[in-house]
Amino acid sequence: MIAKEGRIILIPLLLITFPIGIYAHASNNNILIILYSILGLLFLFSLNFFRDPVRVVPNDKGTVISPADGKIVKITEVDDSDVGESAILVSIFLNVFNVHVNRVPVNGIVESKERKSGKFLAAFDHDASDLNEQVITIFKNDSGKIKVKQIAGLIARRILCYANTDSKMKKGERLGFIRFGSRTDLLMPKKYNIQVKLGQKVIGGETIIGNL
């Protein structure tokens, strides 16, 4: 399945590439054939980037699932004004070949959503968690507060978030989308037991990050 966020890029690209390809081969114009090949590769890359596969969401009560596909690049404790002291921070780096759909990590109510302007450092740079442009969403339930930070990267310049304050969202539901390489940070209370390790590849909506 293709993510709806990709239509704005895929449809125009297809409408441009297809007629150029037909004319290039009909006229045997080498320059147009090269242009068609480049556009075709770009279309295939975009088609792969905007994929949105179905995920089997674990419904175990008391678990926090990964909000994104990617690689765990940081696990540490931080004092967070919203989540609490010694909150657990798990950072996930998404390269351009990962699925870029972000998902809700827990069942809960959206307490707040904030868009924060900032820099566009490379997403694997740990400073990006604090300095880069990002959207911060806080969920609350009986177990406390969970924070998700959708962080722009060097190439990613467009963060989409569909959470609405005071709305109820389900674990595994689509939270948003980040176009091209990016980073997603998850902060949860210290009472959760970490179920992942540094360097591990995780699947958004499926991999359990922590449990009570």
PDB file of C-alpha atoms in Angstrom:
ATOM      1  CA  MET A   1       0.000   0.000   0.000  1.00  0.00           C
ATOM      2  CA  ILE A   2       1.203   3.524  -0.806  1.00  0.00           C
ATOM      3  CA  ALA A   3       0.996   6.263   1.819  1.00  0.00           C
ATOM      4  CA  LYS A   4      -1.414   9.086   1.008  1.00  0.00           C
ATOM      5  CA  GLU A   5       1.365  11.570   1.806  1.00  0.00           C
ATOM      6  CA  GLY A   6       3.178  10.472  -1.350  1.00  0.00           C
ATOM      7  CA  ARG A   7       0.451  11.418  -3.818  1.00  0.00           C
ATOM      8  CA  ILE A   8       1.620  15.030  -4.084  1.00  0.00           C
ATOM      9  CA  ILE A   9       4.971  13.748  -5.392  1.00  0.00           C
ATOM     10  CA  LEU A  10       4.107  10.460  -7.126  1.00  0.00           C
ATOM     11  CA  ILE A  11       1.208  11.659  -9.284  1.00  0.00           C
ATOM     12  CA  PRO A  12       2.989  14.687 -10.845  1.00  0.00           C
ATOM     13  CA  LEU A  13       6.152  12.616 -11.293  1.00  0.00           C
ATOM     14  CA  LEU A  14       4.205   9.904 -13.111  1.00  0.00           C
ATOM     15  CA  LEU A  15       2.393  12.448 -15.301  1.00  0.00           C
ATOM     16  CA  ILE A  16       5.731  13.946 -16.332  1.00  0.00           C
ATOM     17  CA  THR A  17       7.733  10.717 -16.701  1.00  0.00           C
ATOM     18  CA  PHE A  18       5.244   8.681 -18.749  1.00  0.00           C
ATOM     19  CA  PRO A  19       4.793  11.061 -21.724  1.00  0.00           C
ATOM     20  CA  ILE A  20       8.514  11.886 -21.802  1.00  0.00           C
ATOM     21  CA  GLY A  21       9.248   8.149 -22.006  1.00  0.00           C
ATOM     22  CA  ILE A  22       6.839   7.618 -24.864  1.00  0.00           C
ATOM     23  CA  TYR A  23       8.164  10.580 -26.864  1.00  0.00           C
ATOM     24  CA  ALA A  24      11.814   9.736 -26.102  1.00  0.00           C
ATOM     25  CA  HIS A  25      11.553   6.218 -27.504  1.00  0.00           C
ATOM     26  CA  ALA A  26       9.351   7.290 -30.421  1.00  0.00           C
ATOM     27  CA  SER A  27      11.849   9.960 -31.474  1.00  0.00           C
ATOM     28  CA  ASN A  28      14.916   7.936 -30.428  1.00  0.00           C
ATOM     29  CA  ASN A  29      16.237  11.054 -28.707  1.00  0.00           C
ATOM     30  CA  ASN A  30      19.157  10.036 -26.473  1.00  0.00           C
ATOM     31  CA  ILE A  31      18.917  13.102 -24.244  1.00  0.00           C
ATOM     32  CA  LEU A  32      15.239  12.488 -23.563  1.00  0.00           C
ATOM     33  CA  ILE A  33      15.907   8.779 -23.004  1.00  0.00           C
ATOM     34  CA  ILE A  34      18.480   9.674 -20.336  1.00  0.00           C
ATOM     35  CA  LEU A  35      16.044  12.161 -18.763  1.00  0.00           C
ATOM     36  CA  TYR A  36      13.310   9.513 -18.819  1.00  0.00           C
ATOM     37  CA  SER A  37      15.641   6.998 -17.133  1.00  0.00           C
ATOM     38  CA  ILE A  38      16.519   9.469 -14.379  1.00  0.00           C
ATOM     39  CA  LEU A  39      12.867  10.365 -13.793  1.00  0.00           C
ATOM     40  CA  GLY A  40      11.948   6.674 -13.838  1.00  0.00           C
ATOM     41  CA  LEU A  41      14.509   5.872 -11.156  1.00  0.00           C
ATOM     42  CA  LEU A  42      13.284   8.827  -9.095  1.00  0.00           C
ATOM     43  CA  PHE A  43       9.716   7.551  -9.415  1.00  0.00           C
ATOM     44  CA  LEU A  44      10.726   4.033  -8.298  1.00  0.00           C
ATOM     45  CA  PHE A  45      12.659   5.486  -5.359  1.00  0.00           C
ATOM     46  CA  SER A  46       9.646   7.581  -4.331  1.00  0.00           C
ATOM     47  CA  LEU A  47       7.334   4.595  -4.752  1.00  0.00           C
ATOM     48  CA  ASN A  48       9.528   2.639  -2.340  1.00  0.00           C
ATOM     49  CA  PHE A  49       9.856   5.556   0.081  1.00  0.00           C
ATOM     50  CA  PHE A  50       6.116   6.164   0.367  1.00  0.00           C
ATOM     51  CA  ARG A  51       5.146   2.559   1.029  1.00  0.00           C
ATOM     52  CA  ASP A  52       2.750   2.025   3.929  1.00  0.00           C
ATOM     53  CA  PRO A  53       2.645  -1.678   4.852  1.00  0.00           C
ATOM     54  CA  VAL A  54      -0.012  -3.198   7.101  1.00  0.00           C
ATOM     55  CA  ARG A  55       1.303  -3.842  10.612  1.00  0.00           C
ATOM     56  CA  VAL A  56       0.188  -6.372  13.235  1.00  0.00           C
ATOM     57  CA  VAL A  57      -0.070  -4.302  16.411  1.00  0.00           C
ATOM     58  CA  PRO A  58       0.544  -6.121  19.739  1.00  0.00           C
ATOM     59  CA  ASN A  59      -2.365  -5.339  22.054  1.00  0.00           C
ATOM     60  CA  ASP A  60      -0.631  -6.404  25.276  1.00  0.00           C
ATOM     61  CA  LYS A  61      -1.694  -4.034  28.024  1.00  0.00           C
ATOM     62  CA  GLY A  62       1.155  -2.046  29.523  1.00  0.00           C
ATOM     63  CA  THR A  63       3.406  -2.130  26.451  1.00  0.00           C
ATOM     64  CA  VAL A  64       4.849   0.737  24.448  1.00  0.00           C
ATOM     65  CA  ILE A  65       5.453   0.008  20.764  1.00  0.00           C
ATOM     66  CA  SER A  66       7.870   1.624  18.372  1.00  0.00           C
ATOM     67  CA  PRO A  67       6.541   4.824  16.782  1.00  0.00           C
ATOM     68  CA  ALA A  68       8.771   4.359  13.733  1.00  0.00           C
ATOM     69  CA  ASP A  69      10.773   1.986  11.569  1.00  0.00           C
ATOM     70  CA  GLY A  70      14.523   2.373  11.803  1.00  0.00           C
ATOM     71  CA  LYS A  71      17.582   1.777  13.955  1.00  0.00           C
ATOM     72  CA  ILE A  72      17.957   2.467  17.675  1.00  0.00           C
ATOM     73  CA  VAL A  73      20.779   5.005  17.933  1.00  0.00           C
ATOM     74  CA  LYS A  74      20.390   6.130  21.531  1.00  0.00           C
ATOM     75  CA  ILE A  75      18.971   4.808  24.816  1.00  0.00           C
ATOM     76  CA  THR A  76      19.464   6.979  27.874  1.00  0.00           C
ATOM     77  CA  GLU A  77      17.800   8.523  30.936  1.00  0.00           C
ATOM     78  CA  VAL A  78      16.783  12.171  30.900  1.00  0.00           C
ATOM     79  CA  ASP A  79      14.874  14.472  33.227  1.00  0.00           C
ATOM     80  CA  ASP A  80      11.861  15.571  31.244  1.00  0.00           C
ATOM     81  CA  SER A  81       9.454  18.230  32.472  1.00  0.00           C
ATOM     82  CA  ASP A  82       6.487  16.359  31.016  1.00  0.00           C
ATOM     83  CA  VAL A  83       7.324  12.666  31.394  1.00  0.00           C
ATOM     84  CA  GLY A  84       9.223  12.961  34.687  1.00  0.00           C
ATOM     85  CA  GLU A  85      12.653  12.459  36.249  1.00  0.00           C
ATOM     86  CA  SER A  86      14.875   9.694  34.864  1.00  0.00           C
ATOM     87  CA  ALA A  87      12.549   9.269  31.893  1.00  0.00           C
ATOM     88  CA  ILE A  88      13.758   6.776  29.296  1.00  0.00           C
ATOM     89  CA  LEU A  89      14.698   8.255  25.939  1.00  0.00           C
ATOM     90  CA  VAL A  90      14.844   5.950  22.924  1.00  0.00           C
ATOM     91  CA  SER A  91      15.977   7.547  19.645  1.00  0.00           C
ATOM     92  CA  ILE A  92      15.243   5.933  16.283  1.00  0.00           C
ATOM     93  CA  PHE A  93      17.063   6.961  13.114  1.00  0.00           C
ATOM     94  CA  LEU A  94      15.161   6.550   9.849  1.00  0.00           C
ATOM     95  CA  ASN A  95      17.176   6.411   6.642  1.00  0.00           C
ATOM     96  CA  VAL A  96      15.624   7.059   3.229  1.00  0.00           C
ATOM     97  CA  PHE A  97      14.916   3.338   2.731  1.00  0.00           C
ATOM     98  CA  ASN A  98      12.836   2.941   5.906  1.00  0.00           C
ATOM     99  CA  VAL A  99       9.062   3.254   6.072  1.00  0.00           C
ATOM    100  CA  HIS A 100       8.408   6.843   7.207  1.00  0.00           C
ATOM    101  CA  VAL A 101       4.929   6.454   8.645  1.00  0.00           C
ATOM    102  CA  ASN A 102       4.922   7.343  12.361  1.00  0.00           C
ATOM    103  CA  ARG A 103       2.585   5.434  14.671  1.00  0.00           C
ATOM    104  CA  VAL A 104       0.991   5.982  18.074  1.00  0.00           C
ATOM    105  CA  PRO A 105       3.004   4.060  20.732  1.00  0.00           C
ATOM    106  CA  VAL A 106       0.207   3.601  23.335  1.00  0.00           C
ATOM    107  CA  ASN A 107      -3.525   3.817  23.802  1.00  0.00           C
ATOM    108  CA  GLY A 108      -4.232   7.219  25.287  1.00  0.00           C
ATOM    109  CA  ILE A 109      -5.467  10.770  25.113  1.00  0.00           C
ATOM    110  CA  VAL A 110      -3.493  13.447  23.252  1.00  0.00           C
ATOM    111  CA  GLU A 111      -2.592  15.931  25.966  1.00  0.00           C
ATOM    112  CA  SER A 112      -0.768  18.336  23.663  1.00  0.00           C
ATOM    113  CA  LYS A 113       0.849  18.799  20.272  1.00  0.00           C
ATOM    114  CA  GLU A 114       3.496  21.424  19.600  1.00  0.00           C
ATOM    115  CA  ARG A 115       5.437  22.335  16.464  1.00  0.00           C
ATOM    116  CA  LYS A 116       8.902  23.629  17.272  1.00  0.00           C
ATOM    117  CA  SER A 117      10.998  25.407  14.647  1.00  0.00           C
ATOM    118  CA  GLY A 118      14.717  24.779  14.513  1.00  0.00           C
ATOM    119  CA  LYS A 119      17.718  23.630  12.499  1.00  0.00           C
ATOM    120  CA  PHE A 120      18.052  20.813   9.966  1.00  0.00           C
ATOM    121  CA  LEU A 121      21.068  18.906  11.257  1.00  0.00           C
ATOM    122  CA  ALA A 122      21.671  15.363  10.006  1.00  0.00           C
ATOM    123  CA  ALA A 123      19.157  13.136  11.805  1.00  0.00           C
ATOM    124  CA  PHE A 124      21.848  10.770  13.139  1.00  0.00           C
ATOM    125  CA  ASP A 125      23.434  13.695  15.018  1.00  0.00           C
ATOM    126  CA  HIS A 126      22.226  13.444  18.642  1.00  0.00           C
ATOM    127  CA  ASP A 127      22.000  17.252  18.825  1.00  0.00           C
ATOM    128  CA  ALA A 128      19.126  16.991  16.344  1.00  0.00           C
ATOM    129  CA  SER A 129      16.850  15.800  19.168  1.00  0.00           C
ATOM    130  CA  ASP A 130      16.976  19.255  20.735  1.00  0.00           C
ATOM    131  CA  LEU A 131      17.968  21.623  17.940  1.00  0.00           C
ATOM    132  CA  ASN A 132      16.109  20.452  14.835  1.00  0.00           C
ATOM    133  CA  GLU A 133      12.620  21.378  13.680  1.00  0.00           C
ATOM    134  CA  GLN A 134      10.167  18.936  15.246  1.00  0.00           C
ATOM    135  CA  VAL A 135       6.627  18.143  16.283  1.00  0.00           C
ATOM    136  CA  ILE A 136       6.181  17.024  19.901  1.00  0.00           C
ATOM    137  CA  THR A 137       3.083  15.017  20.863  1.00  0.00           C
ATOM    138  CA  ILE A 138       2.300  13.967  24.441  1.00  0.00           C
ATOM    139  CA  PHE A 139      -0.056  11.074  25.193  1.00  0.00           C
ATOM    140  CA  LYS A 140      -1.463  10.313  28.630  1.00  0.00           C
ATOM    141  CA  ASN A 141      -3.111   7.217  30.071  1.00  0.00           C
ATOM    142  CA  ASP A 142      -3.296   5.378  33.405  1.00  0.00           C
ATOM    143  CA  SER A 143       0.415   4.540  33.195  1.00  0.00           C
ATOM    144  CA  GLY A 144       1.582   8.137  32.843  1.00  0.00           C
ATOM    145  CA  LYS A 145       2.721  10.287  29.933  1.00  0.00           C
ATOM    146  CA  ILE A 146       4.474   9.215  26.742  1.00  0.00           C
ATOM    147  CA  LYS A 147       6.164  11.755  24.479  1.00  0.00           C
ATOM    148  CA  VAL A 148       6.871  11.339  20.759  1.00  0.00           C
ATOM    149  CA  LYS A 149       9.149  13.751  18.921  1.00  0.00           C
ATOM    150  CA  GLN A 150       8.993  13.694  15.115  1.00  0.00           C
ATOM    151  CA  ILE A 151      12.270  15.299  14.117  1.00  0.00           C
ATOM    152  CA  ALA A 152      13.267  16.694  10.730  1.00  0.00           C
ATOM    153  CA  GLY A 153      16.654  15.790   9.283  1.00  0.00           C
ATOM    154  CA  LEU A 154      19.138  17.222   6.810  1.00  0.00           C
ATOM    155  CA  ILE A 155      16.881  16.327   3.867  1.00  0.00           C
ATOM    156  CA  ALA A 156      13.525  15.981   5.624  1.00  0.00           C
ATOM    157  CA  ARG A 157      11.790  19.349   5.671  1.00  0.00           C
ATOM    158  CA  ARG A 158       8.156  18.341   6.042  1.00  0.00           C
ATOM    159  CA  ILE A 159       6.658  16.822   9.201  1.00  0.00           C
ATOM    160  CA  LEU A 160       3.006  15.778   9.172  1.00  0.00           C
ATOM    161  CA  CYS A 161       1.192  15.013  12.434  1.00  0.00           C
ATOM    162  CA  TYR A 162      -2.481  14.050  12.625  1.00  0.00           C
ATOM    163  CA  ALA A 163      -2.908  14.106  16.404  1.00  0.00           C
ATOM    164  CA  ASN A 164      -5.491  16.517  17.801  1.00  0.00           C
ATOM    165  CA  THR A 165      -5.407  17.735  21.402  1.00  0.00           C
ATOM    166  CA  ASP A 166      -7.897  15.916  23.691  1.00  0.00           C
ATOM    167  CA  SER A 167      -8.588  13.219  21.088  1.00  0.00           C
ATOM    168  CA  LYS A 168      -8.306   9.524  21.912  1.00  0.00           C
ATOM    169  CA  MET A 169      -5.853   7.522  19.819  1.00  0.00           C
ATOM    170  CA  LYS A 170      -5.160   3.809  19.612  1.00  0.00           C
ATOM    171  CA  LYS A 171      -1.826   2.037  19.752  1.00  0.00           C
ATOM    172  CA  GLY A 172      -0.500   1.489  16.229  1.00  0.00           C
ATOM    173  CA  GLU A 173      -2.713   4.154  14.678  1.00  0.00           C
ATOM    174  CA  ARG A 174      -1.070   6.457  12.141  1.00  0.00           C
ATOM    175  CA  LEU A 175       0.379   9.466  13.951  1.00  0.00           C
ATOM    176  CA  GLY A 176       1.979  11.167  10.979  1.00  0.00           C
ATOM    177  CA  PHE A 177       4.676  11.097   8.331  1.00  0.00           C
ATOM    178  CA  ILE A 178       8.119  12.621   7.846  1.00  0.00           C
ATOM    179  CA  ARG A 179       9.286  13.096   4.278  1.00  0.00           C
ATOM    180  CA  PHE A 180      12.785  11.646   3.726  1.00  0.00           C
ATOM    181  CA  GLY A 181      15.577  10.895   6.248  1.00  0.00           C
ATOM    182  CA  SER A 182      14.604  11.743   9.805  1.00  0.00           C
ATOM    183  CA  ARG A 183      14.562  10.807  13.482  1.00  0.00           C
ATOM    184  CA  THR A 184      11.838   9.860  15.951  1.00  0.00           C
ATOM    185  CA  ASP A 185      12.380  10.106  19.723  1.00  0.00           C
ATOM    186  CA  LEU A 186      10.258   8.280  22.279  1.00  0.00           C
ATOM    187  CA  LEU A 187      10.231   9.259  25.965  1.00  0.00           C
ATOM    188  CA  MET A 188       8.493   7.103  28.566  1.00  0.00           C
ATOM    189  CA  PRO A 189       8.410   6.912  32.390  1.00  0.00           C
ATOM    190  CA  LYS A 190      11.236   5.091  34.159  1.00  0.00           C
ATOM    191  CA  LYS A 191       8.847   2.362  35.395  1.00  0.00           C
ATOM    192  CA  TYR A 192       8.890   0.811  31.924  1.00  0.00           C
ATOM    193  CA  ASN A 193      11.361  -2.001  31.248  1.00  0.00           C
ATOM    194  CA  ILE A 194      13.335  -1.528  28.030  1.00  0.00           C
ATOM    195  CA  GLN A 195      12.895  -4.376  25.537  1.00  0.00           C
ATOM    196  CA  VAL A 196      15.297  -3.134  22.836  1.00  0.00           C
ATOM    197  CA  LYS A 197      19.027  -2.520  22.612  1.00  0.00           C
ATOM    198  CA  LEU A 198      21.342  -0.049  20.925  1.00  0.00           C
ATOM    199  CA  GLY A 199      21.800  -0.765  17.227  1.00  0.00           C
ATOM    200  CA  GLN A 200      18.637  -2.862  16.966  1.00  0.00           C
ATOM    201  CA  LYS A 201      16.353  -2.414  13.971  1.00  0.00           C
ATOM    202  CA  VAL A 202      12.737  -1.836  14.948  1.00  0.00           C
ATOM    203  CA  ILE A 203       9.415  -1.936  13.126  1.00  0.00           C
ATOM    204  CA  GLY A 204       6.907   0.845  13.706  1.00  0.00           C
ATOM    205  CA  GLY A 205       3.628  -0.412  15.113  1.00  0.00           C
ATOM    206  CA  GLU A 206       5.038  -3.870  15.914  1.00  0.00           C
ATOM    207  CA  THR A 207       8.275  -3.835  17.928  1.00  0.00           C
ATOM    208  CA  ILE A 208       7.750  -3.551  21.687  1.00  0.00           C
ATOM    209  CA  ILE A 209      10.032  -0.842  23.081  1.00  0.00           C
ATOM    210  CA  GLY A 210       9.086  -1.185  26.756  1.00  0.00           C
ATOM    211  CA  ASN A 211       6.621  -2.826  29.122  1.00  0.00           C
ATOM    212  CA  LEU A 212       5.485  -2.452  32.698  1.00  0.00           C
TER     213      LEU A 212
END
